[in-house]
C-alpha atoms as a PDB file:
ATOM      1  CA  UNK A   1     120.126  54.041 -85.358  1.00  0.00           C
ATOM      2  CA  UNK A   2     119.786  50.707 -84.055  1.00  0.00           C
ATOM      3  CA  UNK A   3     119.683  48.635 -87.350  1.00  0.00           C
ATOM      4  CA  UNK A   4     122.016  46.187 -88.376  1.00  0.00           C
ATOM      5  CA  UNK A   5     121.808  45.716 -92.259  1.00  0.00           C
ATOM      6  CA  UNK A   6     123.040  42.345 -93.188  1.00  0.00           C
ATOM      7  CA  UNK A   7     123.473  40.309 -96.688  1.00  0.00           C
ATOM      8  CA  UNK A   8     125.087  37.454 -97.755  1.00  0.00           C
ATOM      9  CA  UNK A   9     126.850  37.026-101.125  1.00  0.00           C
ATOM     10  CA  UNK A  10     127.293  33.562-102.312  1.00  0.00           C
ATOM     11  CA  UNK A  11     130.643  33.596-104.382  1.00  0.00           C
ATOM     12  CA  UNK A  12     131.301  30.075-104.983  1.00  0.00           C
ATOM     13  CA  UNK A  13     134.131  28.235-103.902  1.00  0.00           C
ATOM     14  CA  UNK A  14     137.162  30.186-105.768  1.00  0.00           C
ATOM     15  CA  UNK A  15     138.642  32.171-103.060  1.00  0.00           C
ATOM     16  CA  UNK A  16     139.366  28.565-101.215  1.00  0.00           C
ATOM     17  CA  UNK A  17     140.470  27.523-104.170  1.00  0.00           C
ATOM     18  CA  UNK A  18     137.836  25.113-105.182  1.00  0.00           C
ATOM     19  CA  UNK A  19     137.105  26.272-108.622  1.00  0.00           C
ATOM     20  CA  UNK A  20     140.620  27.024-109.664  1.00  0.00           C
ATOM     21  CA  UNK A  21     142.509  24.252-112.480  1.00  0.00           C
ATOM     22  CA  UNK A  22     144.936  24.249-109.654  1.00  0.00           C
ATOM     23  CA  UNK A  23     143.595  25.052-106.368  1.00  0.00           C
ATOM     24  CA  UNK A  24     143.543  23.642-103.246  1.00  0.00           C
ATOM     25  CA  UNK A  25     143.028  24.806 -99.503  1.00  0.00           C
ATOM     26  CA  UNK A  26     145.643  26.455 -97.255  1.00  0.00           C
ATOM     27  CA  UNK A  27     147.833  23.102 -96.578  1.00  0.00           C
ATOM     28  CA  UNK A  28     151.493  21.817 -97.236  1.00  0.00           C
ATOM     29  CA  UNK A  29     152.573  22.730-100.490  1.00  0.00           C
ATOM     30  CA  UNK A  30     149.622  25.359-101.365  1.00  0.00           C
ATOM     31  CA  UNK A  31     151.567  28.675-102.860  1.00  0.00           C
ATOM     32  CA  UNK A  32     150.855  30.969-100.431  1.00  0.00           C
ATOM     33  CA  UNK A  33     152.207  34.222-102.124  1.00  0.00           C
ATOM     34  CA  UNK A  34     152.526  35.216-105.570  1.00  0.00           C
ATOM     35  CA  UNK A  35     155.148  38.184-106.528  1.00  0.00           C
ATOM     36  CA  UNK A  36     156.436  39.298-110.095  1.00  0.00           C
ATOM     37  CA  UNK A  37     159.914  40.868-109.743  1.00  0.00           C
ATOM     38  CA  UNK A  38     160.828  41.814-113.218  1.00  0.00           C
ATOM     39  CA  UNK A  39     161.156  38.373-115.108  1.00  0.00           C
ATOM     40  CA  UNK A  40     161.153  36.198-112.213  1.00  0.00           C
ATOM     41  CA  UNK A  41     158.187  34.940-110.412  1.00  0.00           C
ATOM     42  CA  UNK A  42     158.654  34.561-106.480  1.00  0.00           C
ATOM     43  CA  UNK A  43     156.338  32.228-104.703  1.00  0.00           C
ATOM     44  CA  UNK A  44     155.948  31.284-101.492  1.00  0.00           C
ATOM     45  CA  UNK A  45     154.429  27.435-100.222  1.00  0.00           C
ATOM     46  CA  UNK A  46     153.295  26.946 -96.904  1.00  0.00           C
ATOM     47  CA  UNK A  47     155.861  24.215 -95.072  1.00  0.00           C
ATOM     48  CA  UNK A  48     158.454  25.616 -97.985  1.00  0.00           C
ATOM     49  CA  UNK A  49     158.393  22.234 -99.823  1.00  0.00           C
ATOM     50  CA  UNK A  50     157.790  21.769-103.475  1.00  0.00           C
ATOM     51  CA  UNK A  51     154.071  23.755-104.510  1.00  0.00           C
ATOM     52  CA  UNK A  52     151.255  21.252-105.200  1.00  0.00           C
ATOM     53  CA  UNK A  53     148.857  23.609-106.224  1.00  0.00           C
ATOM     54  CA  UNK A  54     147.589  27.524-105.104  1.00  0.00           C
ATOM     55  CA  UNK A  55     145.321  28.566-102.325  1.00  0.00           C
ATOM     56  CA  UNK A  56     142.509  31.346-102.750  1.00  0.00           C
ATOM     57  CA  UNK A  57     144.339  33.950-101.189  1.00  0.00           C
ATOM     58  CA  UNK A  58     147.656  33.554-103.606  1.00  0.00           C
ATOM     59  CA  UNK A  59     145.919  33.484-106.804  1.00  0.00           C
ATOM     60  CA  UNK A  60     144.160  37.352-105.761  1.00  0.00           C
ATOM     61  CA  UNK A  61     147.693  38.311-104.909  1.00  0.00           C
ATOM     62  CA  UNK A  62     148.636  36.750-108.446  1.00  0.00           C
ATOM     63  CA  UNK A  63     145.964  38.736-110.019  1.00  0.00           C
ATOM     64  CA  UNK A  64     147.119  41.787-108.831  1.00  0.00           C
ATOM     65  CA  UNK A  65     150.523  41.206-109.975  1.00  0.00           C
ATOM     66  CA  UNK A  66     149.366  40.278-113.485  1.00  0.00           C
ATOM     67  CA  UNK A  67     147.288  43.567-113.616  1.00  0.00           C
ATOM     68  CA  UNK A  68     150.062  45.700-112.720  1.00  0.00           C
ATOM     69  CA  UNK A  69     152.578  43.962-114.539  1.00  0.00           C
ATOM     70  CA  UNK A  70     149.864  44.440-117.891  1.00  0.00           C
ATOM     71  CA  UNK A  71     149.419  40.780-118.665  1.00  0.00           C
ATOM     72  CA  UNK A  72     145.833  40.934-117.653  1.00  0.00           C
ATOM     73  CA  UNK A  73     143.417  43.368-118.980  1.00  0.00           C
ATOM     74  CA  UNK A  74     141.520  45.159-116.420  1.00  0.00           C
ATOM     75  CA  UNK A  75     138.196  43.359-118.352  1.00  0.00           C
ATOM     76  CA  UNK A  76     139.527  39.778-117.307  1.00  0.00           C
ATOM     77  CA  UNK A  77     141.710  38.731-120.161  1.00  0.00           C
ATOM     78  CA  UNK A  78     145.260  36.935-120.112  1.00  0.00           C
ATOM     79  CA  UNK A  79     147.071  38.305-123.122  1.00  0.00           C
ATOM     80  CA  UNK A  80     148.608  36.500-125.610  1.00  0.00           C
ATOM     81  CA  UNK A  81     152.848  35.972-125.192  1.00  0.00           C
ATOM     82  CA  UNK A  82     153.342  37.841-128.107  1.00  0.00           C
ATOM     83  CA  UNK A  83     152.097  40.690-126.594  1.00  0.00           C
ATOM     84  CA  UNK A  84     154.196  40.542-123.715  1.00  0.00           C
ATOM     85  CA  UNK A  85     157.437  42.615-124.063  1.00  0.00           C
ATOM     86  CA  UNK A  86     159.266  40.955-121.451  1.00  0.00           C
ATOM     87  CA  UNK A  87     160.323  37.104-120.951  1.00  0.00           C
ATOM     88  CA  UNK A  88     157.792  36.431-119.113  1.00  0.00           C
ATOM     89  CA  UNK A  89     156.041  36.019-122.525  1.00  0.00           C
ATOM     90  CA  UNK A  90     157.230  32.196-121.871  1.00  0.00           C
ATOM     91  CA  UNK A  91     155.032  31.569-119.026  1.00  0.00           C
ATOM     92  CA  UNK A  92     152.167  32.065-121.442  1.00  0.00           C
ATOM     93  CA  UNK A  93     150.806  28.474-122.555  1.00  0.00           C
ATOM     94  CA  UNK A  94     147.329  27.831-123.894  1.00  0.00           C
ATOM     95  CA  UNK A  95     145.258  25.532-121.694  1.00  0.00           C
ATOM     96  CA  UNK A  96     141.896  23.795-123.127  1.00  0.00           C
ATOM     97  CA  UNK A  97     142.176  26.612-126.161  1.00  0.00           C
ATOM     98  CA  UNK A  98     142.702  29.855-123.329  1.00  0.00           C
ATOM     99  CA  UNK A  99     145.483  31.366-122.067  1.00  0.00           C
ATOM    100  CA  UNK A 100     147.389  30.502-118.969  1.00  0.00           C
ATOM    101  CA  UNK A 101     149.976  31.629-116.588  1.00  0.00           C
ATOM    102  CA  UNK A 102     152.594  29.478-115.446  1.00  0.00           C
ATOM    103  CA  UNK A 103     153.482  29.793-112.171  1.00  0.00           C
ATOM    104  CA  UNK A 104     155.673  26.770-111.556  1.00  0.00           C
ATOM    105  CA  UNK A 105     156.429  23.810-113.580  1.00  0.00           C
ATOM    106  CA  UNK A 106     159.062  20.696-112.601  1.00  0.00           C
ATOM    107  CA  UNK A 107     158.900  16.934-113.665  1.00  0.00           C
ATOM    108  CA  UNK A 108     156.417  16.187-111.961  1.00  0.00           C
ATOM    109  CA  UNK A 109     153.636  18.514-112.555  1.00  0.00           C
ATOM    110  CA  UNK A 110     152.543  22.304-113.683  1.00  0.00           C
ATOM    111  CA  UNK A 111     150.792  24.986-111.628  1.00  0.00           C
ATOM    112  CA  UNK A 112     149.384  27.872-113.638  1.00  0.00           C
ATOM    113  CA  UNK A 113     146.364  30.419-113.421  1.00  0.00           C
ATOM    114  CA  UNK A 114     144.190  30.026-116.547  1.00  0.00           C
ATOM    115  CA  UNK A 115     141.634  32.210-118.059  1.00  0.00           C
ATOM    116  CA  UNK A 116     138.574  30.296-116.611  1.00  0.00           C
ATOM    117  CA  UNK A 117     140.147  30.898-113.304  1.00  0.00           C
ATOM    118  CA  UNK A 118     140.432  34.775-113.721  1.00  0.00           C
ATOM    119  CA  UNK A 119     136.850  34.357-115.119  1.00  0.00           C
ATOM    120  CA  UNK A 120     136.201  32.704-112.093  1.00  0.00           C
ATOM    121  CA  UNK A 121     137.629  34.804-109.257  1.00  0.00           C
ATOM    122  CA  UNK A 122     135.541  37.774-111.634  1.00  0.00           C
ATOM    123  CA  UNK A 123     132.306  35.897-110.672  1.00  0.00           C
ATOM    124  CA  UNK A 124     133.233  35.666-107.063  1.00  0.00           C
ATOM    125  CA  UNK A 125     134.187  39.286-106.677  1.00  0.00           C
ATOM    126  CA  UNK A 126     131.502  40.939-108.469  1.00  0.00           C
ATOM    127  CA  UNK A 127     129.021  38.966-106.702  1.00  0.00           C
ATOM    128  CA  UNK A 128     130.712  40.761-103.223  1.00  0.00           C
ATOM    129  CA  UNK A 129     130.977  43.990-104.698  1.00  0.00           C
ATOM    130  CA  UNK A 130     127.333  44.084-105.764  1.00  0.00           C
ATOM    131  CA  UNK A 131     126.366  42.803-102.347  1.00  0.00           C
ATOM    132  CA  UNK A 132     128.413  45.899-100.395  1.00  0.00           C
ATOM    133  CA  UNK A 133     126.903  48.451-102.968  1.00  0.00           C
ATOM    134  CA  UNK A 134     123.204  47.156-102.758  1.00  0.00           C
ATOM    135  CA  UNK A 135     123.718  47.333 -98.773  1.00  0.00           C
ATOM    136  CA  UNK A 136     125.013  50.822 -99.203  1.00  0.00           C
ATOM    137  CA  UNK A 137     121.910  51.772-100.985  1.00  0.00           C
ATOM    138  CA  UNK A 138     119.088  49.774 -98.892  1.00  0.00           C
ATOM    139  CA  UNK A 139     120.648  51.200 -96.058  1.00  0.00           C
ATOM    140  CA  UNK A 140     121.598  55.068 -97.535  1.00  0.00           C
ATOM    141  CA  UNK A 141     124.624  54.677 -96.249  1.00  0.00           C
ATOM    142  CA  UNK A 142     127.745  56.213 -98.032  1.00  0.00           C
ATOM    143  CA  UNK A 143     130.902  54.271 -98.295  1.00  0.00           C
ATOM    144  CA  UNK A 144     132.526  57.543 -97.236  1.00  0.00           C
ATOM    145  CA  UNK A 145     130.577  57.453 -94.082  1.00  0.00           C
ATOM    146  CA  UNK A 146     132.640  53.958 -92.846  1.00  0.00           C
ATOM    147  CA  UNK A 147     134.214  54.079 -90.114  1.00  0.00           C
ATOM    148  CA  UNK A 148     135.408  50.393 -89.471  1.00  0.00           C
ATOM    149  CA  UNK A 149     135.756  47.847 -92.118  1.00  0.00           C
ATOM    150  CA  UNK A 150     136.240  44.212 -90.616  1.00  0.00           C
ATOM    151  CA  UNK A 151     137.754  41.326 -92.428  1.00  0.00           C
ATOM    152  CA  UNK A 152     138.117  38.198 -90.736  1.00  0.00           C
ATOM    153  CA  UNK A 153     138.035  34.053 -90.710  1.00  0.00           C
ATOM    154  CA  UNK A 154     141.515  32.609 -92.401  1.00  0.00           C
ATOM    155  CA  UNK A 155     140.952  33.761 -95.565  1.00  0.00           C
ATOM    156  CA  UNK A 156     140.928  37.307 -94.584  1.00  0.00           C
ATOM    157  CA  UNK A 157     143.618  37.039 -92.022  1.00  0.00           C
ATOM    158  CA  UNK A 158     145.810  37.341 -95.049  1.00  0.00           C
ATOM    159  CA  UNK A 159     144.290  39.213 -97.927  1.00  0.00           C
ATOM    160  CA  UNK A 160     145.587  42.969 -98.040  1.00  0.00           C
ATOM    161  CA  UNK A 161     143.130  46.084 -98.416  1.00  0.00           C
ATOM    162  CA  UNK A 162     145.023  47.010-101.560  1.00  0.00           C
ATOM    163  CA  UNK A 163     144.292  43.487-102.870  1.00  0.00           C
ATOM    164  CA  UNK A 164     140.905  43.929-103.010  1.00  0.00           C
ATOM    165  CA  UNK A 165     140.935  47.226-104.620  1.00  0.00           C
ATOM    166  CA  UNK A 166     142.668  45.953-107.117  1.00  0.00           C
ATOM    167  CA  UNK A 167     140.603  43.589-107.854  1.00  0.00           C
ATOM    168  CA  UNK A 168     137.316  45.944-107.332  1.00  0.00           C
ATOM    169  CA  UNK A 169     135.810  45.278-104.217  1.00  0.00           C
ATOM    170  CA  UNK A 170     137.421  47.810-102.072  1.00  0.00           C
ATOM    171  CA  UNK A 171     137.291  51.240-103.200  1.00  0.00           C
ATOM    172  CA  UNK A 172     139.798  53.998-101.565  1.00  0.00           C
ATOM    173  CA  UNK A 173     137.761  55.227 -98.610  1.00  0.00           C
ATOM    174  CA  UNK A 174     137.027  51.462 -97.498  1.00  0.00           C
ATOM    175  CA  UNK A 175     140.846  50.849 -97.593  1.00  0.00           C
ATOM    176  CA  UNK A 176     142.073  53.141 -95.460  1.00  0.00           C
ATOM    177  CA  UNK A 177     139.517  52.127 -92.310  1.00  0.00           C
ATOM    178  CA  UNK A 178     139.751  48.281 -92.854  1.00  0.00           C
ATOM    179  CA  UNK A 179     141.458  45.775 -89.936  1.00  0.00           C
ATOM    180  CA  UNK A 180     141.491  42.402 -89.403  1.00  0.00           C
ATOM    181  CA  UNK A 181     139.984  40.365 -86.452  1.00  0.00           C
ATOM    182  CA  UNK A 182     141.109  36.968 -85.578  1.00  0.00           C
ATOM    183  CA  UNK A 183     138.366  33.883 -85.885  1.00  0.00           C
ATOM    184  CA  UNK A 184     135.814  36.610 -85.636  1.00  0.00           C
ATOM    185  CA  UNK A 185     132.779  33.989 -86.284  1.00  0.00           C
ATOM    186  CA  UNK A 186     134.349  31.834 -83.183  1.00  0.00           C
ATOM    187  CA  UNK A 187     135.025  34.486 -80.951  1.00  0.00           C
ATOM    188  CA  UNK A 188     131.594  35.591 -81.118  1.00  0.00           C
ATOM    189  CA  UNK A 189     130.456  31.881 -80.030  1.00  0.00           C
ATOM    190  CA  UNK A 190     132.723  32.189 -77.323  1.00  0.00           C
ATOM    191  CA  UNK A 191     131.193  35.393 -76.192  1.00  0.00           C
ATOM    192  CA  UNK A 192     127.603  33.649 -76.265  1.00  0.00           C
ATOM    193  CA  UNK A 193     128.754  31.425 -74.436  1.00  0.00           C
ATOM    194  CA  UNK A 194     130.408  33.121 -71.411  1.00  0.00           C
ATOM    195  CA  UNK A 195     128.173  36.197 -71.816  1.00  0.00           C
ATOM    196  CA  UNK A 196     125.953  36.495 -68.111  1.00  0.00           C
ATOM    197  CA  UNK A 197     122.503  37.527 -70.674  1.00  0.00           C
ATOM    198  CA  UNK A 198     123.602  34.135 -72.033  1.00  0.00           C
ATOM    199  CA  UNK A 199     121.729  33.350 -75.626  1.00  0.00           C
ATOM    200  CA  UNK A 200     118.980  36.340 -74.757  1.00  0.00           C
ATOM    201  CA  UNK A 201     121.463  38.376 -75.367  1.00  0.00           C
ATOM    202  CA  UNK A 202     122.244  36.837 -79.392  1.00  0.00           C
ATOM    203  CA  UNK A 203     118.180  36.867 -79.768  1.00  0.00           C
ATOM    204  CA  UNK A 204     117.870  39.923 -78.698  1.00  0.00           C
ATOM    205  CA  UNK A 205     121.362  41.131 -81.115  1.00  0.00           C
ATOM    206  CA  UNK A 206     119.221  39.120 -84.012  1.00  0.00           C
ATOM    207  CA  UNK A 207     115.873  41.052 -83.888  1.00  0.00           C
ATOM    208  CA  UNK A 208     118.007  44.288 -85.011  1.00  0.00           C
ATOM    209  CA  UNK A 209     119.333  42.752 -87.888  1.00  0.00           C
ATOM    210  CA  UNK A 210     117.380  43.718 -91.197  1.00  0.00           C
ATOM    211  CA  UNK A 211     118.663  41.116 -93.876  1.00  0.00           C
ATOM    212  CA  UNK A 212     118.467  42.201 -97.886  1.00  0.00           C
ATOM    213  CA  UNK A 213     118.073  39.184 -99.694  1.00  0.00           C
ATOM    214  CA  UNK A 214     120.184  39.039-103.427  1.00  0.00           C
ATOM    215  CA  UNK A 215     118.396  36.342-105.181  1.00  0.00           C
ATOM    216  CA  UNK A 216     115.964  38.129-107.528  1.00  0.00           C
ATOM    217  CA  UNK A 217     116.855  41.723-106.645  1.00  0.00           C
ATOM    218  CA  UNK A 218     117.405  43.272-110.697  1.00  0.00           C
ATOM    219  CA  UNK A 219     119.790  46.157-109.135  1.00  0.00           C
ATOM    220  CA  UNK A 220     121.948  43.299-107.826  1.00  0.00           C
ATOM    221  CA  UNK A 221     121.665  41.587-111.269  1.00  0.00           C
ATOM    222  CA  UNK A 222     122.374  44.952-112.645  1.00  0.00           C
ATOM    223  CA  UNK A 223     125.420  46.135-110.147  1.00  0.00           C
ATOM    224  CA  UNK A 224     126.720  42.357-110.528  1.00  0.00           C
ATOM    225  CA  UNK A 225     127.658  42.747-114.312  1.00  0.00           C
ATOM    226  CA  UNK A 226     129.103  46.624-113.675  1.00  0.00           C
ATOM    227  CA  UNK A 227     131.402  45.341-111.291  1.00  0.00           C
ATOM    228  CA  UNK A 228     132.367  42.280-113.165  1.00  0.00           C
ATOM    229  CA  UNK A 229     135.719  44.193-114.314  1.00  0.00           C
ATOM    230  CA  UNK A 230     138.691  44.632-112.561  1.00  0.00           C
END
């Protein structure tokens, strides 16, 4: 009816890079895009200059590449090189006693996705995915019932619906009715502020929303570690 169920999952920092051995934000010399083309890795830095490090967005992209390219396990773990048919066995180093992917490496420094950083991104997407499903069932609402799924803000401005599959927070029916909406947090300022109703009409927006709170909540705790897989 008129209900607006609302949640908020708090995923940490890695998809702006913050908890990532080589992340960084979406500036100069952040890889941008991550693709595997048989041996050869393919990156792409914003400005085009030499990569300083890898924003959120390129190391989900990398993720998907590794899954599908069967260096990483769908249950979070870099394989070894040895069990990597192919040459790209050599971008395979161990980091602080775990495996890591190289994903660039000159004179002056070495970019690679590690296994605490997969572990990490895990954390971050589970924590989402447990959020949509324990919406879903507060609410009794089927993901097959969807009509519009919204991404927005930069980060989602260039994350792809089959990304997030991939990684397990989409699932099929959620792809195929997702878009993205420029600045959507700032465009609904800007309608606040131009709107005639003025801030009644956010208050009266607010009183509709019912908010599920995750902190505490065992089936969160319980979908959380389900969905910690890929």
């Amino acid at each position: 009816d008129d209900t607006i169920w609302a949640t908020s999952a708090a995923a940490g920092p890695a998809f702006e890079g913050g908890n990532l051995s080589c992340g960084m934000v979406a500036l100069p010399g952040a890889i941008s895009s991550v693709r595997i083309e048989g041996d050869r890795v393919r990156l792409q830095v914003i400005g085009n200059g030499q990569p300083i490090g890898i924003c959120g967005s390129a190391a989900v992209e990398a993720i998907n590449e590794l899954l599908r390219c069967d260096i990483l396990e769908p249950g979070g773990r870099l394989r070894d090189s040895g069990e990597i048919p192919s040459n790209l066995s050599s971008r395979l180093i161990v980091h602080k006693g775990a495996n890591a992917f190289v994903l660039h490496r000159d004179a002056e420094r070495l970019i690679f996705l590690s296994q605490d950083d997969v572990r990490q991104i895990q954390l971050a997407k589970s924590a989402i995915r447990a959020a949509i499903e324990l919406l879903a069932e507060r609410s009794r609402i089927r993901f097959q019932a969807l009509t519009d799924v919204v991404l927005t803000g930069s980060f989602g401005s260039v994350l792809q619906p089959e990304w997030l599959k991939t990684i397990g927070i989409f699932d099929e029916s959620m792809v195929q009715v997702s878009h993205f909406t420029l600045e959507g947090a700032l465009a609904g300022a800007e309608i606040a502020l131009t709107h005639d109703e003025g801030f009644e009409a956010v208050e009266n927006l607010a009183k509709r929303f019912r908010v599920v709170p995750l902190s505490g909540t065992p089936l969160f705790e319980t979908l959380f570690i389900r969905n910690i897989d890929f």
